[in-house]
Short mmCIF file of C-alpha atoms in Angstrom, two decimals:
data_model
loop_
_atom_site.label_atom_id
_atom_site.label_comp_id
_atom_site.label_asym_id
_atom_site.label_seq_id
_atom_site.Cartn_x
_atom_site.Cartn_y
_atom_site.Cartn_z
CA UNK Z 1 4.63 -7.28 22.94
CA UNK Z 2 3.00 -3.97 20.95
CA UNK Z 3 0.14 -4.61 19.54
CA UNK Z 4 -0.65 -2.79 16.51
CA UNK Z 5 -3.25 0.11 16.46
CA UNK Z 6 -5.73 -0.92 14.09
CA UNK Z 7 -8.29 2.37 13.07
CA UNK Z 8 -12.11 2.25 13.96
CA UNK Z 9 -12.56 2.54 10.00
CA UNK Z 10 -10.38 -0.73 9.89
CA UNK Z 11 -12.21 -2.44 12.84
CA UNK Z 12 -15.48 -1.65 10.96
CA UNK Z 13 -14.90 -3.10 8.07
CA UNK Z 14 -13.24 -6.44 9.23
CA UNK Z 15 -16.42 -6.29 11.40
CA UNK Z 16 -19.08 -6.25 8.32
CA UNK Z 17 -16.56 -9.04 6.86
CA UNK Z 18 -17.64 -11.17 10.05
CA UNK Z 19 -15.07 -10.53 12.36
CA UNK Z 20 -17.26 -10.37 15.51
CA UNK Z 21 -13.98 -9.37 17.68
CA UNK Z 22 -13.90 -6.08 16.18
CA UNK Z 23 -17.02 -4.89 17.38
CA UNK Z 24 -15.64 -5.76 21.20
CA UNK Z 25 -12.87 -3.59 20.38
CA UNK Z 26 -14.64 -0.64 19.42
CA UNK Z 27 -16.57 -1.01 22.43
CA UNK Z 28 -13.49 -1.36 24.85
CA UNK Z 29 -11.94 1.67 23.01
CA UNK Z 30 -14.76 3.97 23.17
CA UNK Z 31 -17.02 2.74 25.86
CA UNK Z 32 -15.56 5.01 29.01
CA UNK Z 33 -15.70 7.92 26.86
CA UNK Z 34 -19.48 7.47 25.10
CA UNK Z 35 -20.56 5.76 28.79
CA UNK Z 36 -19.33 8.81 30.74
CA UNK Z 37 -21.09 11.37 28.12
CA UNK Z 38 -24.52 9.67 28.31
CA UNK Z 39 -23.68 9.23 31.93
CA UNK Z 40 -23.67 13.48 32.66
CA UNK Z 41 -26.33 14.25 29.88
CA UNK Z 42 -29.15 12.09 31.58
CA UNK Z 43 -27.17 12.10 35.29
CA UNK Z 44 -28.79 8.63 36.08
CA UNK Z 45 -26.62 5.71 35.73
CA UNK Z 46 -29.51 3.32 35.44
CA UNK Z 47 -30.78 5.11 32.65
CA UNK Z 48 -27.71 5.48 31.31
CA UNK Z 49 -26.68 1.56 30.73
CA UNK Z 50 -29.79 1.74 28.69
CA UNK Z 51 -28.52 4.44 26.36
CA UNK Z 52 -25.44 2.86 26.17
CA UNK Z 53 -26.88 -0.36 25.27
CA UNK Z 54 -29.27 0.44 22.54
CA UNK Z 55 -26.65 2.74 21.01
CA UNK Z 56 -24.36 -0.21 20.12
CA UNK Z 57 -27.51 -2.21 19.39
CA UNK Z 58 -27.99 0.43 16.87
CA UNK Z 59 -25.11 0.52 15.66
CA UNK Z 60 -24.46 -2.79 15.00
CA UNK Z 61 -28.16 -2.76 13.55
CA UNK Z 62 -26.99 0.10 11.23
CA UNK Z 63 -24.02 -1.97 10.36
CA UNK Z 64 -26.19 -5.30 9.58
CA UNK Z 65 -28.26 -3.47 7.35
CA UNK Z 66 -25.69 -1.71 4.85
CA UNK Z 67 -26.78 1.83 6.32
CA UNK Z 68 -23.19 3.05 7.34
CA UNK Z 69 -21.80 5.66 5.53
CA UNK Z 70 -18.05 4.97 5.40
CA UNK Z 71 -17.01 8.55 5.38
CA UNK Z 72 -18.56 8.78 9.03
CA UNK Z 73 -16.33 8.48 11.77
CA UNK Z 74 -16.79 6.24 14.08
CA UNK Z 75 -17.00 8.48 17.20
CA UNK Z 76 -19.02 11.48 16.41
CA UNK Z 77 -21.34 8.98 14.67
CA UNK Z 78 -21.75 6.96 17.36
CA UNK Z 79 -22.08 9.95 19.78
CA UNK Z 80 -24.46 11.52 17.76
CA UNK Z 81 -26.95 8.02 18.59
CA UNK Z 82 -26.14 8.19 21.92
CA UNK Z 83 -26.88 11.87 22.12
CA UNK Z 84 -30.19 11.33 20.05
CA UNK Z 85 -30.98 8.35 22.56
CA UNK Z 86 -30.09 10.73 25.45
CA UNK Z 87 -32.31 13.71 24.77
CA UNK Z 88 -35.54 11.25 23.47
CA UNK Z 89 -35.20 9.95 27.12
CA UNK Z 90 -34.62 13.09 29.64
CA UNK Z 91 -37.94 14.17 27.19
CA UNK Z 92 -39.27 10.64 28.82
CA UNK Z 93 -37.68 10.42 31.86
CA UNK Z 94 -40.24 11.06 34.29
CA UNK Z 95 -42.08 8.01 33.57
CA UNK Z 96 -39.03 5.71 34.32
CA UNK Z 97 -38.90 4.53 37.65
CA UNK Z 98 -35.60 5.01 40.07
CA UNK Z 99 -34.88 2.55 42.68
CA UNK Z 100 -33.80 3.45 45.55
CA UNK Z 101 -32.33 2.51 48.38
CA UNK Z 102 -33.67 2.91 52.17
CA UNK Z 103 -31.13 5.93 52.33
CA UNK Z 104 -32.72 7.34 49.03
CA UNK Z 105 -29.61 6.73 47.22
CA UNK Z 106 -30.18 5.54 43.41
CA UNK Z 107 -28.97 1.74 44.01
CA UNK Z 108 -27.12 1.86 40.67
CA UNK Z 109 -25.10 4.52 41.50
CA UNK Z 110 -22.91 1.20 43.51
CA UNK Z 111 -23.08 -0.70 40.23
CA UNK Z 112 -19.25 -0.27 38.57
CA UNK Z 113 -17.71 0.15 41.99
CA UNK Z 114 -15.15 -2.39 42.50
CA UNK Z 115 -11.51 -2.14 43.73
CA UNK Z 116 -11.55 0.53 46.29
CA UNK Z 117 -12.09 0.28 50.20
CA UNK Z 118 -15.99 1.64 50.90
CA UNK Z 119 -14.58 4.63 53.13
CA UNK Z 120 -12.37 5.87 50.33
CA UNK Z 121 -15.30 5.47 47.87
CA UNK Z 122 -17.64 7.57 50.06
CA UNK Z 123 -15.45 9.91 50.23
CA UNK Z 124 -14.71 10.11 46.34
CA UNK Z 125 -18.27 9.97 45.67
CA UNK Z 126 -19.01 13.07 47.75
CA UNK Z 127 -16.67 15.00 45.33
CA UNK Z 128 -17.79 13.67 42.49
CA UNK Z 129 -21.32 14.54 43.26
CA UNK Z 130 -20.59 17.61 43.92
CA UNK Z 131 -18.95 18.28 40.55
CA UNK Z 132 -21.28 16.12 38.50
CA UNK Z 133 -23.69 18.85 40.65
CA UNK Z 134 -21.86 21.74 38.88
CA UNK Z 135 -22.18 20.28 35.73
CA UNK Z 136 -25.56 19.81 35.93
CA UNK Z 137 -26.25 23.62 36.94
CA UNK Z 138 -24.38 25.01 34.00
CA UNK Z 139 -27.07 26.00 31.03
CA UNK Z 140 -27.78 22.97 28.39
CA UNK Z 141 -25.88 24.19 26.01
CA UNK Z 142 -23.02 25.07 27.55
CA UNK Z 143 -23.13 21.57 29.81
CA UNK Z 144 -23.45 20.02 26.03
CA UNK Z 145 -20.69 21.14 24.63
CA UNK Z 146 -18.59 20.44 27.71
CA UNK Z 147 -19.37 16.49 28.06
CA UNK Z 148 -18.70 16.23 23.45
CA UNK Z 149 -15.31 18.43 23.87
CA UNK Z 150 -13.94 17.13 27.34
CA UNK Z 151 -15.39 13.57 27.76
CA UNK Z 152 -16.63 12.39 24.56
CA UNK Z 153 -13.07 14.16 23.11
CA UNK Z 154 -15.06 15.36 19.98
CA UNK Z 155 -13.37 18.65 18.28
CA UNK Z 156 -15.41 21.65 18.35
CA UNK Z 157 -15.79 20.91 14.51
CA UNK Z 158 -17.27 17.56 15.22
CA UNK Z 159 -19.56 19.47 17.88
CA UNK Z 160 -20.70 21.96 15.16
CA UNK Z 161 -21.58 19.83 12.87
CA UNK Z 162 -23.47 17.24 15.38
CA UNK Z 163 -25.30 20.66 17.53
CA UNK Z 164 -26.17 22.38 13.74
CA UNK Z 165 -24.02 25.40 15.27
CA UNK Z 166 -20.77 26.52 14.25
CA UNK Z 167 -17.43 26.48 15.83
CA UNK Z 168 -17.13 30.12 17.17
CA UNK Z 169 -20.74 29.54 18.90
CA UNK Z 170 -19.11 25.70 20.15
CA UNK Z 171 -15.92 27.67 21.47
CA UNK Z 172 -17.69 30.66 23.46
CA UNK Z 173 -20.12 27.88 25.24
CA UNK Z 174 -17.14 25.91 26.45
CA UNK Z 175 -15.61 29.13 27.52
CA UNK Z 176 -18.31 29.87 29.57
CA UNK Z 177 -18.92 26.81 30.59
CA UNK Z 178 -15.75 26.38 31.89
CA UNK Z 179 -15.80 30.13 33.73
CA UNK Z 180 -19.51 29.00 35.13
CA UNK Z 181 -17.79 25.88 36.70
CA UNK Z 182 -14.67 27.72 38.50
CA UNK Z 183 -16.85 30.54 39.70
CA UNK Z 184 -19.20 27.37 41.52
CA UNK Z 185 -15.69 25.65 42.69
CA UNK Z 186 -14.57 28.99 44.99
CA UNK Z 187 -17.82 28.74 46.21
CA UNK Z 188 -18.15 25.35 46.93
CA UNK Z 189 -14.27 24.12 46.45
CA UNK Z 190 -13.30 20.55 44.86
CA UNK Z 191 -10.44 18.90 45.55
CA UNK Z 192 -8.41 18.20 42.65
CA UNK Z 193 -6.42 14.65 43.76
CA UNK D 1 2.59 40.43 16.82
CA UNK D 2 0.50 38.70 19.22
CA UNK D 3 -1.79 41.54 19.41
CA UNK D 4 -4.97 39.25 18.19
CA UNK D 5 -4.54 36.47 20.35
CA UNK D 6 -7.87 36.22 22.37
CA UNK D 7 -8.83 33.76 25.46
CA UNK D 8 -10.66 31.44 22.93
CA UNK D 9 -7.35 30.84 21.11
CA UNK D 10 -6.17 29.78 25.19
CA UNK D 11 -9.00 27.11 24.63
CA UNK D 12 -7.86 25.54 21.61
CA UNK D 13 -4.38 25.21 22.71
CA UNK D 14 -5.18 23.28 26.24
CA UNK D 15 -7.88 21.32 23.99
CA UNK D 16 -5.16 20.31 21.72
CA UNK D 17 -6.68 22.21 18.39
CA UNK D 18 -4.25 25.33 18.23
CA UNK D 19 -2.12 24.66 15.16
CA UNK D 20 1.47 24.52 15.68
CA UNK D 21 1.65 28.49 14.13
CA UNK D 22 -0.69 28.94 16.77
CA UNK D 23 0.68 27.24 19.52
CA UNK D 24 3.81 29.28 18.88
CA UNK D 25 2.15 32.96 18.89
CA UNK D 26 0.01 32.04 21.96
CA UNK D 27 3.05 31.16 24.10
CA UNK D 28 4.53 34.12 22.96
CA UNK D 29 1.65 36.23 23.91
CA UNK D 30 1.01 34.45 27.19
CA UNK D 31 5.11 35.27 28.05
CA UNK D 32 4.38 38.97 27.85
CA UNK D 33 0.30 39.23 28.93
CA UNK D 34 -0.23 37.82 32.86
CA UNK D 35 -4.04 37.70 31.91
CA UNK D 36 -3.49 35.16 29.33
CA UNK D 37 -1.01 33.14 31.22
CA UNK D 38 -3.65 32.95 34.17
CA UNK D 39 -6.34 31.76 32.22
CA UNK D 40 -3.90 29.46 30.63
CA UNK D 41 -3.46 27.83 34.35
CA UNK D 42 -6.91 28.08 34.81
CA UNK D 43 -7.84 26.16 32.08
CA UNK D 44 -5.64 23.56 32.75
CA UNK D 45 -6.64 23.36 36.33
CA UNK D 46 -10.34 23.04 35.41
CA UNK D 47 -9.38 20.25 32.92
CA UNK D 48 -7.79 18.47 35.68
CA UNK D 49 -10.42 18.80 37.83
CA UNK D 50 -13.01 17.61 35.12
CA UNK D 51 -10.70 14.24 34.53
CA UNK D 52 -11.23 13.25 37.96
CA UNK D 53 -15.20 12.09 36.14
CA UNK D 54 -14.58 8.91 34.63
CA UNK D 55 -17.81 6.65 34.59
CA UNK D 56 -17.67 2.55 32.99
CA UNK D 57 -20.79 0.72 31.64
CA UNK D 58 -21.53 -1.95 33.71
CA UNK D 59 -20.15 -5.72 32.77
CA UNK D 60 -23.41 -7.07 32.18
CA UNK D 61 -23.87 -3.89 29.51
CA UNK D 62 -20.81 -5.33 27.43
CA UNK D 63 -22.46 -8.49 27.22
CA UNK D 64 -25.58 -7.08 25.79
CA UNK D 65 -24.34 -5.60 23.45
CA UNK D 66 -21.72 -8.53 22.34
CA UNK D 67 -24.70 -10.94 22.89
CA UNK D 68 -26.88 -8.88 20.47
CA UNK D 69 -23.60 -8.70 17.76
CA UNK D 70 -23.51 -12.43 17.78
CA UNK D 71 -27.00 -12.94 17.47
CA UNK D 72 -27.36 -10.56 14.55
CA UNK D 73 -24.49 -12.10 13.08
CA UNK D 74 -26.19 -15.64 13.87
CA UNK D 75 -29.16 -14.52 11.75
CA UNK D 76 -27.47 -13.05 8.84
CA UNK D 77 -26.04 -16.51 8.62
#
């Protein structure tokens, strides 16, 4: 059976009402996308559960308290905490410690691995390295705008306004952003599955 | 004419922000200028190649966060 769409602003409000299933559905809707952001902007998955954590305890905080602003949406607002979050702890990050494996490997990068055969993972992770690799050498800007407009699926309005820029700035980073990441792929090719 | 139709306008239309008077002029101009229709595939191939990244929080991260909801929820109470 089709289960109706019901809008974040919907979910929120039936949520301050004391629907405590709507929160869980704004997290299951948005997690992969605000997860994955935080995930590139601080590149340490560890670090990133964290984030991702305290930004829904904020949020929920933020909704407790009466502090939501209605004509917010959901999304941007929430990125916007997350991003926040992210950028107070790269500032911080040296102090954290990473644990490591006997191989040197960050043990959390395992964490969220679940249905596939280890061989198969190995060799998706070595890909995915060596794009999340890419990413990470493009210029902070650039690499900003790229996790909001691809991952987080913000417009480049939403960007703007979040990154106090404006849209024709938002649109020539992703450009380049974009050009910086094919001109490291024919150096170092990826194989798109 | 399509005369003004730059590579940024490309970049709206794989994004999905081109409006549909948009999306119509850039086709045209991609028809008759090669350099536009190759960053067009471009674009789209980098896109592709981007959605192969797609990270979940971790179980235990849900429950946090659901844990912290009822609790709050238990207090305003």
């Amino acid at each position: 059976m089709h289960k109706e769409f019901i809008p974040d602003g919907v979910l929120l409000k039936i949520y301050l009402e004391g629907n405590e299933n709507a929160i869980e559905t704004l997290v299951k809707r948005h997690k992969s996308r605000i997860f994955t952001s935080i995930y590139l902007m601080v590149n340490d998955r560890y670090l990133a559960e964290d984030i991702f954590q305290e930004t829904f305890i904020k949020i929920i905080n933020c909704l407790r308290s009466g502090k939501y602003r209605h004509e917010d949406k959901f999304l941007p607002w929430a990125l916007r905490i997350a991003r926040n979050l992210a950028i107070d702890s790269i500032r911080h990050k040296g102090r954290l410690p990473v644990i490591t494996d006997s191989e040197g490997n960050n043990v959390f990068d395992y964490i969220n691995i679940y249905d596939d055969s280890r061989e198969k993972v190995l060799i998706d992770k070595e890909e995915l390295q060596t794009l999340h690799g890419f990413i990470n050498k493009l210029p902070e800007e650039q690499k900003e705008v790229l996790i909001l407009r691809h991952y987080a699926d913000l417009s480049f309005k939403e960007i703007a306004d979040m990154t106090q820029t404006n849209i024709n700035t938002c649109i020539g980073r992703m450009h380049y952003a974009l050009l910086n990441l094919r001109k490291m792929m024919q150096k170092i090719p990826v194989r798109v599955k | 004419m399509n005369e003004n139709i730059t590579q940024d306008h490309v970049l709206l239309l794989v994004y999905g922000e081109a409006s549909a008077t948009d999306q119509k002029r850039i086709s045209e101009a991609m028809a008759t200028q090669p350099e536009l229709l190759q960053y067009y595939n471009e674009l789209v191939q980098t896109r592709r190649m981007l959605d192969s990244i797609h990270e979940e929080p971790h179980p235990t991260s849900i429950a946090i966060v659901s844990e912290h909801s009822h609790d709050s929820h238990t207090e305003a109470v």
